[in-house]
Coordinates of C-alpha atoms and ligand atoms in Angstrom, one line a residue:
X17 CA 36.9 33.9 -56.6
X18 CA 37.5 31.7 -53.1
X19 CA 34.7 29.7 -52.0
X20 CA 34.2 29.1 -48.1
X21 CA 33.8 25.1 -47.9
X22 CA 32.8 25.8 -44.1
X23 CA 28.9 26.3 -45.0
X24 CA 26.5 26.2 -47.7
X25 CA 25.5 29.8 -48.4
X26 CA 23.7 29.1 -50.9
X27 CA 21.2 27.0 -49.3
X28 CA 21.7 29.1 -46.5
X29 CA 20.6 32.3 -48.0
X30 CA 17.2 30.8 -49.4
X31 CA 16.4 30.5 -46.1
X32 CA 16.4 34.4 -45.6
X33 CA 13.4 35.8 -47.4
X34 CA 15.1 39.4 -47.2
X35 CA 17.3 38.1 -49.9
X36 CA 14.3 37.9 -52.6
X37 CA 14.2 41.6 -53.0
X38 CA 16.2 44.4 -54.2
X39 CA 17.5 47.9 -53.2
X40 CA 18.3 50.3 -55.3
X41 CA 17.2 47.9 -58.3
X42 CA 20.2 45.6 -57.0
X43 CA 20.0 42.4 -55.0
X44 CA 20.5 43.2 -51.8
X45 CA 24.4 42.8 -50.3
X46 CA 23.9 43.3 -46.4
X47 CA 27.2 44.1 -44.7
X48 CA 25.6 45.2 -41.0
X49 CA 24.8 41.8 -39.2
X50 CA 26.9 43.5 -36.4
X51 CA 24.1 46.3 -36.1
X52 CA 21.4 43.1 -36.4
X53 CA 21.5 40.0 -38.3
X54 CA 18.6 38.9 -41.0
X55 CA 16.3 36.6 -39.7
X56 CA 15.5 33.0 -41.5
X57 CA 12.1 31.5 -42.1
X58 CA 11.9 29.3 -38.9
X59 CA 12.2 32.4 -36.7
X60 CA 9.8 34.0 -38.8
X61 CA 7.3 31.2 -38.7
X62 CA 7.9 30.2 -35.2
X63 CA 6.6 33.9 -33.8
X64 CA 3.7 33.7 -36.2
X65 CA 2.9 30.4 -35.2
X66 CA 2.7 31.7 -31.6
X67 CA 0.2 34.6 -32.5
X68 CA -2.1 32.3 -35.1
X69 CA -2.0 28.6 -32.6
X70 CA -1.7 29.4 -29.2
X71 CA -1.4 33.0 -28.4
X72 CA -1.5 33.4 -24.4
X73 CA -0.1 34.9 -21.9
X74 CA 2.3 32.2 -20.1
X75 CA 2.8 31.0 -16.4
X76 CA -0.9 32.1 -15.7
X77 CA -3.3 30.4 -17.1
X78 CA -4.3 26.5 -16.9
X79 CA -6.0 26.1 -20.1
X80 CA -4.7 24.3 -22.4
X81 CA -3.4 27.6 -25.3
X82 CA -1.9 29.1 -21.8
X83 CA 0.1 25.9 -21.2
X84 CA 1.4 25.5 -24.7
X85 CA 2.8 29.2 -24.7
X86 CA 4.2 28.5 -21.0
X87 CA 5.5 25.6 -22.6
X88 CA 6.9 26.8 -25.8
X89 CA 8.7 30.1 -24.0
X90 CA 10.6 27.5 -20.9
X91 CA 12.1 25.1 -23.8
X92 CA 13.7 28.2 -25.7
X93 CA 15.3 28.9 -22.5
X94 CA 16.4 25.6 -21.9
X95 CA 17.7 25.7 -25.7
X96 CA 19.3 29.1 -25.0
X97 CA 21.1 26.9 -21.8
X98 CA 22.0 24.5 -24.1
X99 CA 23.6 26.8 -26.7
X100 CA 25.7 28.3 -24.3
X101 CA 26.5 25.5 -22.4
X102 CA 25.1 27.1 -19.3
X103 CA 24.6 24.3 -16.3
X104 CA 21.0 25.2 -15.6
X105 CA 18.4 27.2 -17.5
X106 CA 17.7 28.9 -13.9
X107 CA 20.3 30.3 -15.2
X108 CA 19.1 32.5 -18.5
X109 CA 17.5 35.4 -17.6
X110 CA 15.3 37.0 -20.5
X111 CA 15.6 40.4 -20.7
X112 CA 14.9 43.1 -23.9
X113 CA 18.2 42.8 -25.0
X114 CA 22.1 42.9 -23.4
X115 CA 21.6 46.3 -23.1
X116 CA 18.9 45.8 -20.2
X117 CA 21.2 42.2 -19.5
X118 CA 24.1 44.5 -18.0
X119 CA 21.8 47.5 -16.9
X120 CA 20.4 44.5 -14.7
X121 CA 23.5 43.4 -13.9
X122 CA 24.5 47.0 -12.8
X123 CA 21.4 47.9 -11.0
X124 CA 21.2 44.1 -8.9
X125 CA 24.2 43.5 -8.3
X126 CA 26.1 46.3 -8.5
X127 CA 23.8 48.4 -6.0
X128 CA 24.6 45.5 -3.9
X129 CA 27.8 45.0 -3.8
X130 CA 30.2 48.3 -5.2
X131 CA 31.0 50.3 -2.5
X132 CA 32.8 53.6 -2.7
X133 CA 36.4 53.5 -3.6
X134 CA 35.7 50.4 -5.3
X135 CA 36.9 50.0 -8.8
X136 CA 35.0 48.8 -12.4
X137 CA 37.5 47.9 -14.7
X138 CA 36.7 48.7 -18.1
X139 CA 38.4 48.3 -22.0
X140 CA 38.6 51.5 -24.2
X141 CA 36.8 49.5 -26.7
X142 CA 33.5 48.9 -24.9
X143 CA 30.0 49.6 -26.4
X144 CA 28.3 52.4 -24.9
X145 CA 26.0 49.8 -23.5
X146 CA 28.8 48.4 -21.5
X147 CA 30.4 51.9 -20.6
X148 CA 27.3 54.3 -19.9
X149 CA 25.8 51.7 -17.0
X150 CA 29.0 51.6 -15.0
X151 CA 29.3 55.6 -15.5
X152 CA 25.5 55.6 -13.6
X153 CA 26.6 52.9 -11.1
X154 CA 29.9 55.0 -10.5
X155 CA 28.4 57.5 -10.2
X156 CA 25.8 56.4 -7.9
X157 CA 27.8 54.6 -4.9
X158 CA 31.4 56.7 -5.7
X159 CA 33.2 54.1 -7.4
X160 CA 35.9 54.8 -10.1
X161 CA 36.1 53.6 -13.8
X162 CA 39.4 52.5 -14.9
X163 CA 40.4 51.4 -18.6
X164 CA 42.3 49.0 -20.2
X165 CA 43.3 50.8 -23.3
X166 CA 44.4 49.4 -26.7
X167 CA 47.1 49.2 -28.9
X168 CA 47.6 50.1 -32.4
X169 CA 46.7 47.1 -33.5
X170 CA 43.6 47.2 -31.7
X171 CA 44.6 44.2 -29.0
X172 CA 44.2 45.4 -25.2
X173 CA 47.5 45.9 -23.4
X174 CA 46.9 43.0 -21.2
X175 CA 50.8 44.3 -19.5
X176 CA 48.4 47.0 -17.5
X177 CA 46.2 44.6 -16.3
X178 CA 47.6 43.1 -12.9
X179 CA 48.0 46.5 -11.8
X180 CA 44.3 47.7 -12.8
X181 CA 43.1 44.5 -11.0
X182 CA 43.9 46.0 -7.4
X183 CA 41.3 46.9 -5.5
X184 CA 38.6 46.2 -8.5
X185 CA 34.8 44.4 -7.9
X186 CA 34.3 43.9 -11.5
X187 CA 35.9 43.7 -14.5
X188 CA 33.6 44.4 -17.3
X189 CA 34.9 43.9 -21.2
X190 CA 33.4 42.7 -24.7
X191 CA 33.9 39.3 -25.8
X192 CA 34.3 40.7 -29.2
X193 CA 34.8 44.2 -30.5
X194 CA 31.6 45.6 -32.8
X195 CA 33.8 48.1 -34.1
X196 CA 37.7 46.3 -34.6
X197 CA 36.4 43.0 -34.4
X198 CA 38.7 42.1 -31.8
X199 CA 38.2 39.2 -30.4
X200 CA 39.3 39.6 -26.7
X201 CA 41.3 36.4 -24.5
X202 CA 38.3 36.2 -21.8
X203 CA 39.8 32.9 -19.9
X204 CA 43.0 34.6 -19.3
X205 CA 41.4 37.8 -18.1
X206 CA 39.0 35.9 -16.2
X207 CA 41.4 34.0 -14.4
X208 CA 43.5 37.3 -13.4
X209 CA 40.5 38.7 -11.9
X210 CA 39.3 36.3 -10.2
X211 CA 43.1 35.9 -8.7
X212 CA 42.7 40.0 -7.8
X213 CA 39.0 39.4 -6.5
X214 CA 36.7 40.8 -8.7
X215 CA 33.9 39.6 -10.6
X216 CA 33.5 39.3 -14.6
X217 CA 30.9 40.3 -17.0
X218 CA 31.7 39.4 -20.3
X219 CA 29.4 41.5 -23.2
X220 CA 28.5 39.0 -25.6
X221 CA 26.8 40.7 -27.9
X222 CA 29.4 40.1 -31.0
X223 CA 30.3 36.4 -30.0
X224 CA 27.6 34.4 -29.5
X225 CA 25.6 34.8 -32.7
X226 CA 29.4 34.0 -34.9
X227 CA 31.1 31.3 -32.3
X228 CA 30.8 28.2 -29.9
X229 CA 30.5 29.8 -26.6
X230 CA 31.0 27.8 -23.3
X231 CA 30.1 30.0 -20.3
X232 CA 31.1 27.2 -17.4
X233 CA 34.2 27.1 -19.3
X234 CA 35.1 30.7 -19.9
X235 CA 34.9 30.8 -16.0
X236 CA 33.0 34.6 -16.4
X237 CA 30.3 35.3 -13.4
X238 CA 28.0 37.6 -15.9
X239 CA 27.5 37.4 -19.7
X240 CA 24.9 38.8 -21.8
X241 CA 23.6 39.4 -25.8
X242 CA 20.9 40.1 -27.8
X243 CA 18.6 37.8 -29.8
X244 CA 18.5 40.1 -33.2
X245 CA 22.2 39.7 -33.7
X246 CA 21.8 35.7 -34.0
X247 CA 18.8 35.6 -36.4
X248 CA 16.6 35.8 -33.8
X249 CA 14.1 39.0 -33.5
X250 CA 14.6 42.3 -31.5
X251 CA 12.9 42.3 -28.0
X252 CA 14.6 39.2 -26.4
X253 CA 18.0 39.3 -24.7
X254 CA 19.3 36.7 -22.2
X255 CA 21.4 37.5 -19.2
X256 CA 23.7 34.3 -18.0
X257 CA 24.7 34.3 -14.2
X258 CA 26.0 32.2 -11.8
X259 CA 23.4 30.7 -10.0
X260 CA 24.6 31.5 -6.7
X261 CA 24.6 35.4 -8.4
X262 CA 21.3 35.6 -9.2
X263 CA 20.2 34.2 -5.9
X264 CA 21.8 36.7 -4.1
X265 CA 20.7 39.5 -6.2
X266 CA 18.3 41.7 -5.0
X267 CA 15.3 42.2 -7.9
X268 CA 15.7 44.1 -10.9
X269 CA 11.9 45.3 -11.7
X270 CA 9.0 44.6 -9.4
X271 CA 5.5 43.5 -10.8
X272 CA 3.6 40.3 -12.2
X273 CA 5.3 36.9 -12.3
X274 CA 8.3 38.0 -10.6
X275 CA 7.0 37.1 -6.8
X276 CA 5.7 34.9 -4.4
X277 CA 4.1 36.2 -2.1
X278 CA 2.4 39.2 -1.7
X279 CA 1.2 41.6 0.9
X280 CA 0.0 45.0 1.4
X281 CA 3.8 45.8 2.9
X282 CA 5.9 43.3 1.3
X283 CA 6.4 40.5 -1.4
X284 CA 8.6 37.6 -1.6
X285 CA 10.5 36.8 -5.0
X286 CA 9.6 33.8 -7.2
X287 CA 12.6 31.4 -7.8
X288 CA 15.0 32.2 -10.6
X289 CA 14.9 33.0 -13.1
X290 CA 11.4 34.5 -12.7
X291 CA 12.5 36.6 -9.7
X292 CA 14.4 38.7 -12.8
X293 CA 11.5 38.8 -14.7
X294 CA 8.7 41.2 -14.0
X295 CA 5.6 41.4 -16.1
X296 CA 4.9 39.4 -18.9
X297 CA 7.3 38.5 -21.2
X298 CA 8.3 38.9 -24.8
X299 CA 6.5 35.3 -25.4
X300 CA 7.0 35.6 -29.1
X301 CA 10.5 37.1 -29.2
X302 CA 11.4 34.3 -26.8
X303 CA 10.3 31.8 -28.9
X304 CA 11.7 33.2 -32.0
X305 CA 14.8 33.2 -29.9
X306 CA 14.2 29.4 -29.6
X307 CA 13.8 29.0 -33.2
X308 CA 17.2 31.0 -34.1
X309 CA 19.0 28.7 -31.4
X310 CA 17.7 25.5 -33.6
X311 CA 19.1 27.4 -36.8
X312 CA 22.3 28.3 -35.6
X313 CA 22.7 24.8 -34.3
X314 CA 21.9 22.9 -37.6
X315 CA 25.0 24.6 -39.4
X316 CA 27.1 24.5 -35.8
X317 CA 28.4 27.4 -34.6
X318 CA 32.4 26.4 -35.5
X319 CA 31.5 26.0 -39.1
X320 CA 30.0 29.2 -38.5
X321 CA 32.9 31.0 -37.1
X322 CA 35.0 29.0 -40.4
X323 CA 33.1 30.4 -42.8
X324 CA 33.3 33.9 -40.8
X325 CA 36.9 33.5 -40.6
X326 CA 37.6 33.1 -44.5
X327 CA 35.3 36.3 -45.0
X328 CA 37.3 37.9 -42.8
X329 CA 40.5 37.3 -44.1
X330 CA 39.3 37.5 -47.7
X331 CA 38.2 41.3 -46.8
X332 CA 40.9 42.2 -45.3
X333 CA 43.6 40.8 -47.7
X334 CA 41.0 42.9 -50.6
X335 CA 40.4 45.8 -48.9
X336 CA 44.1 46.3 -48.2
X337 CA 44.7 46.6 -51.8
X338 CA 42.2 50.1 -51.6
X339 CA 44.6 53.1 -52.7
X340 CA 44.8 55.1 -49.1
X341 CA 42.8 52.8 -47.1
X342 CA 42.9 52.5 -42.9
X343 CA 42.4 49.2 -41.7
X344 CA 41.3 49.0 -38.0
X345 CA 42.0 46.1 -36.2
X346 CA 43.9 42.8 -35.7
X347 CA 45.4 41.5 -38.7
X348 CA 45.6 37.6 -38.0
X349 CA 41.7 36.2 -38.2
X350 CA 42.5 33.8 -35.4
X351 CA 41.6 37.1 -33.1
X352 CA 39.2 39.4 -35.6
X353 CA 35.6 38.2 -35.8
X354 CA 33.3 39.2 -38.5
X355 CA 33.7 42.8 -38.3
X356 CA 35.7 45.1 -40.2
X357 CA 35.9 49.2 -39.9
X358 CA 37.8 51.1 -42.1
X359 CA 38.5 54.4 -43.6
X360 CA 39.4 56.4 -46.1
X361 CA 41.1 59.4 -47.0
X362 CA 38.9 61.6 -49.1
X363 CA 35.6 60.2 -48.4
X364 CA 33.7 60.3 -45.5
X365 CA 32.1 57.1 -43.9
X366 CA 28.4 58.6 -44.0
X367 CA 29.0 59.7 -47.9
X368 CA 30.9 55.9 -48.7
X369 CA 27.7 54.8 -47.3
X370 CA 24.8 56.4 -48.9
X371 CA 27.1 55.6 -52.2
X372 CA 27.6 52.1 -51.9
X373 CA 23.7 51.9 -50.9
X374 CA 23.2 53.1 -54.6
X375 CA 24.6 49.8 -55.4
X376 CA 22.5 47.7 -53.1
X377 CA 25.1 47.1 -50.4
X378 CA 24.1 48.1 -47.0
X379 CA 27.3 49.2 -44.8
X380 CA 27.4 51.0 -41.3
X381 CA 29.4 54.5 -41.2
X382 CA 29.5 56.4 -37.8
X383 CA 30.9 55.9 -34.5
X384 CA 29.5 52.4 -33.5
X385 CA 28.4 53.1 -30.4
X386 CA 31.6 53.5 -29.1
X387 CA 32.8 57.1 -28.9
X388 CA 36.1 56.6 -26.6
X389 CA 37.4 54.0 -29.0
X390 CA 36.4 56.7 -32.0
X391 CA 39.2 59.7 -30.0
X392 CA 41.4 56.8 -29.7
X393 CA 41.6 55.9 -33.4
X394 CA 41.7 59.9 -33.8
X395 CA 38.8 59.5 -36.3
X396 CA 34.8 61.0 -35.9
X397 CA 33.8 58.2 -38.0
X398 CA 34.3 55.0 -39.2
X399 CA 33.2 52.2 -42.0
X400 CA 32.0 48.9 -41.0
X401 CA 31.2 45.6 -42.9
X402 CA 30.2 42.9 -40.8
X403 CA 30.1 39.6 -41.6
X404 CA 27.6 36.8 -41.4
X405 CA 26.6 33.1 -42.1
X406 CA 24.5 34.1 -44.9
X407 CA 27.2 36.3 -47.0
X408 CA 29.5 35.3 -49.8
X409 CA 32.9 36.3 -50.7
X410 CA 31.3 37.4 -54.1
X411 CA 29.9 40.6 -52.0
X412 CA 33.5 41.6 -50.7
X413 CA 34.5 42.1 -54.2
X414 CA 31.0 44.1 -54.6
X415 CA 32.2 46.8 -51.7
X416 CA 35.8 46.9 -53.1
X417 CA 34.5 47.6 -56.6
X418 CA 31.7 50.0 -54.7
X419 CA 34.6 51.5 -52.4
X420 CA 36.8 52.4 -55.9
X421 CA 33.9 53.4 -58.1
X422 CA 32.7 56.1 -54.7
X423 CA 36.6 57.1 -54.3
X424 CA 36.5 58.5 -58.4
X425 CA 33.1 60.4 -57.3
X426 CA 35.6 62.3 -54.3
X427 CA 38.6 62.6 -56.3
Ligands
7TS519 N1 27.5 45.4 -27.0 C1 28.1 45.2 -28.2 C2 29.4 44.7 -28.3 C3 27.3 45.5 -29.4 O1 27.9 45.3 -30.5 C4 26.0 46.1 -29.2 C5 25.2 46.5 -30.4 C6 25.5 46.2 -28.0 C7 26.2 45.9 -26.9 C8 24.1 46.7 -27.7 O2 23.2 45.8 -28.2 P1 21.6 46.0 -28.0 O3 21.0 44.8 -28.7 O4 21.4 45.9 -26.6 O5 21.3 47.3 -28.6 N2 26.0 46.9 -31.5 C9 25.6 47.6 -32.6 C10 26.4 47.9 -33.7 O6 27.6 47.6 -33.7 N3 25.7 48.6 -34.6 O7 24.5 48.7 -34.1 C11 24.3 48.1 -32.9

């Protein structure tokens, strides 16, 4: 058996209380931190701490519960800036989740600034949440949609990219790939469209919660994720912008805490990165947020991306050895995150599924949320494990043994 030296996991996974029970009678194996990750103690604590000390609704009141909430919610956003490497926490908008991150993205900015004829350069490997908002704001002003499309090896065919570039206001891509785990070259993308003219929103979604991520240097204009995919809790999502961006952005919602000034005929807008957020916020999640921010940092995010990496190539190396078995995918781990779908030839994803769930081990079969890339592999379905810092090489041999013992049931 190989042993990551990156991490602890050990230590690690006694701070995941999930990881006391069982499933099926078995101790639970959890292979779907790319759906959402397991959340630690501190996050845990942290929100309940909020609700049981100083429960209150922030930015309003003066008393003293109100001012530690206010309090408690602005330094988990100045952690977020911190994690990220973001130069101001004016910067880190909260929103639900990167789903609402790009929606707001679409809907601000692109309202304001796509015109007809205009291009959105896409990947054929995007997330519905980074493919459906660009169909709406296509739709919306007459803009087109173009694609950069893969190649079997599940890299984009950067060759196409120059040429896709012309005439484009915003290229729009994943940082990494839910489904291959590709992990995309965002600088170099970056810097050819910003030479062509067009903005860059980078989904972040499957990167920040598994590597160190430097917006300023990446050189992006928009990037955005979700707090359940980094041990935080579902609710909180942060949107990163250029600060010149967001001021020039129009509102996304109107309502409480997101103005001024307001008259029977007219408001004004707060400063960022209030202006972006109407009504009150998701205190607790944002907190929680701030708590998995702390977590994450204590192992550090390259050890985390280590111990990632040596999954990774562990599971590919024994999956490979599956009689039958489609890998999807890059094959060098330098480019393929903690993610990897498969499939087989007589079973189906959804029945490999329910059967290795008999043996505790909890793996995603369908399309991922990412239909195109699904007709492009020429498959209705895939298998996914995904990979996080809180899962040991010993459960990769569990789903090979689980994959071989569900292949006898089909053959
Ligand atoms: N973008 C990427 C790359 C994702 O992986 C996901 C969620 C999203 C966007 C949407 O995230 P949300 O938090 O706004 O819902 N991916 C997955 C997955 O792979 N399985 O379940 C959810």
């Amino acid at each position: 058996m190989i042993q990551t030296r990156a991490i602890d996991v050990e230590s690690i996974r006694r701070d995941f209380p999930i990881f006391t029970r069982k499933v099926n009678g078995k101790p639970l194996v959890y292979l779907d931190s790319a759906a959402t990750s397991q959340k630690p103690d501190g996050v845990i604590e942290s929100m309940n701490d909020y609700y049981r000390r100083y429960n209150a609704n922030p930015h309003r009141g003066v008393y003293a519960i109100s001012e530690e909430a206010t309090a408690a919610y602005e330094s988990a956003r100045q952690k977020v800036a911190t994690f990220i490497q973001a130069p101001s926490p004016k910067e880190i908008v909260f929103t639900r989740n990167v789903t609402e991150a790009i929606n707001l993205v679409r809907y601000s900015w692109g309202r304001a600034n796509v015109r007809a004829g205009d291009r959105i350069l896409l990947t054929e490997m995007e997330h519905h949440s980074n493919l459906v908002p660009w169909q709406l704001l296509a739709r919306e002003v007459g803009a087109q949609l173009d694609f950069l499309y893969i190649d079997d090896d599940g890299l984009l065919r950067l060759e196409d990219l120059d040429r896709k570039l012309e005439g484009a206001r915003l290229v729009a891509f994943t940082h990494q790939s839910n489904t291959l785990g590709t992990i995309n070259p965002v600088k170099a993308i970056t810097q050819a469209a910003h030479r062509a003219g067009a903005l860059v929103l980078v989904d972040g979604a499957q990167a920040v919660p598994h590597m160190a991520v430097n917006v300023a240097d990446l050189g992006i204009d928009f990037y955005g994720f979700s707090g359940h995919k980094m041990c935080g809790p579902t609710g909180i999502g942060v949107l990163w912008a250029r600060r010149a961006l967001l001021e020039a952005m129009p509102p996304f919602m109107g309502g409480g805490d997101m103005i001024k000034r307001v008259r029977l005929q007219e408001a004004t807008w707060n400063d960022l990165p209030w202006k972006f957020e109407a009504g009150t916020p998701s205190v607790a999640e944002g907190i929680g947020l701030g708590a998995a921010v702390d977590y994450l940092c204590g192992i550090g995010m390259d050890r985390v991306r280590a111990h990632e990496r040596t999954l990774v190539e562990y599971a590919l190396e024994k999956l490979q050895d599956v009689p039958g078995i489609r890998l999807y995918g890059p094959a060098d781990s330098e480019i393929h995150g903690g993610a990897v779908s498969f499939s087989l030839p007589n079973v189906h994803p959804h029945d490999l599924a329910t059967l290795v769930d008999r043996e505790g081990i909890a793996i995603r079969a369908g399309h991922h949320c990412t239909q195109p890339l699904m007709e492009r592999l020429g498959v209705p379905a895939t298998s996914r494990a995904s990979f996080y810092i809180y899962n040991r090489p010993a459960e990769v041999d569990q789903l090979v043994e689980a994959i071989e013992k569900a292949q006898k049931v089909f053959n």
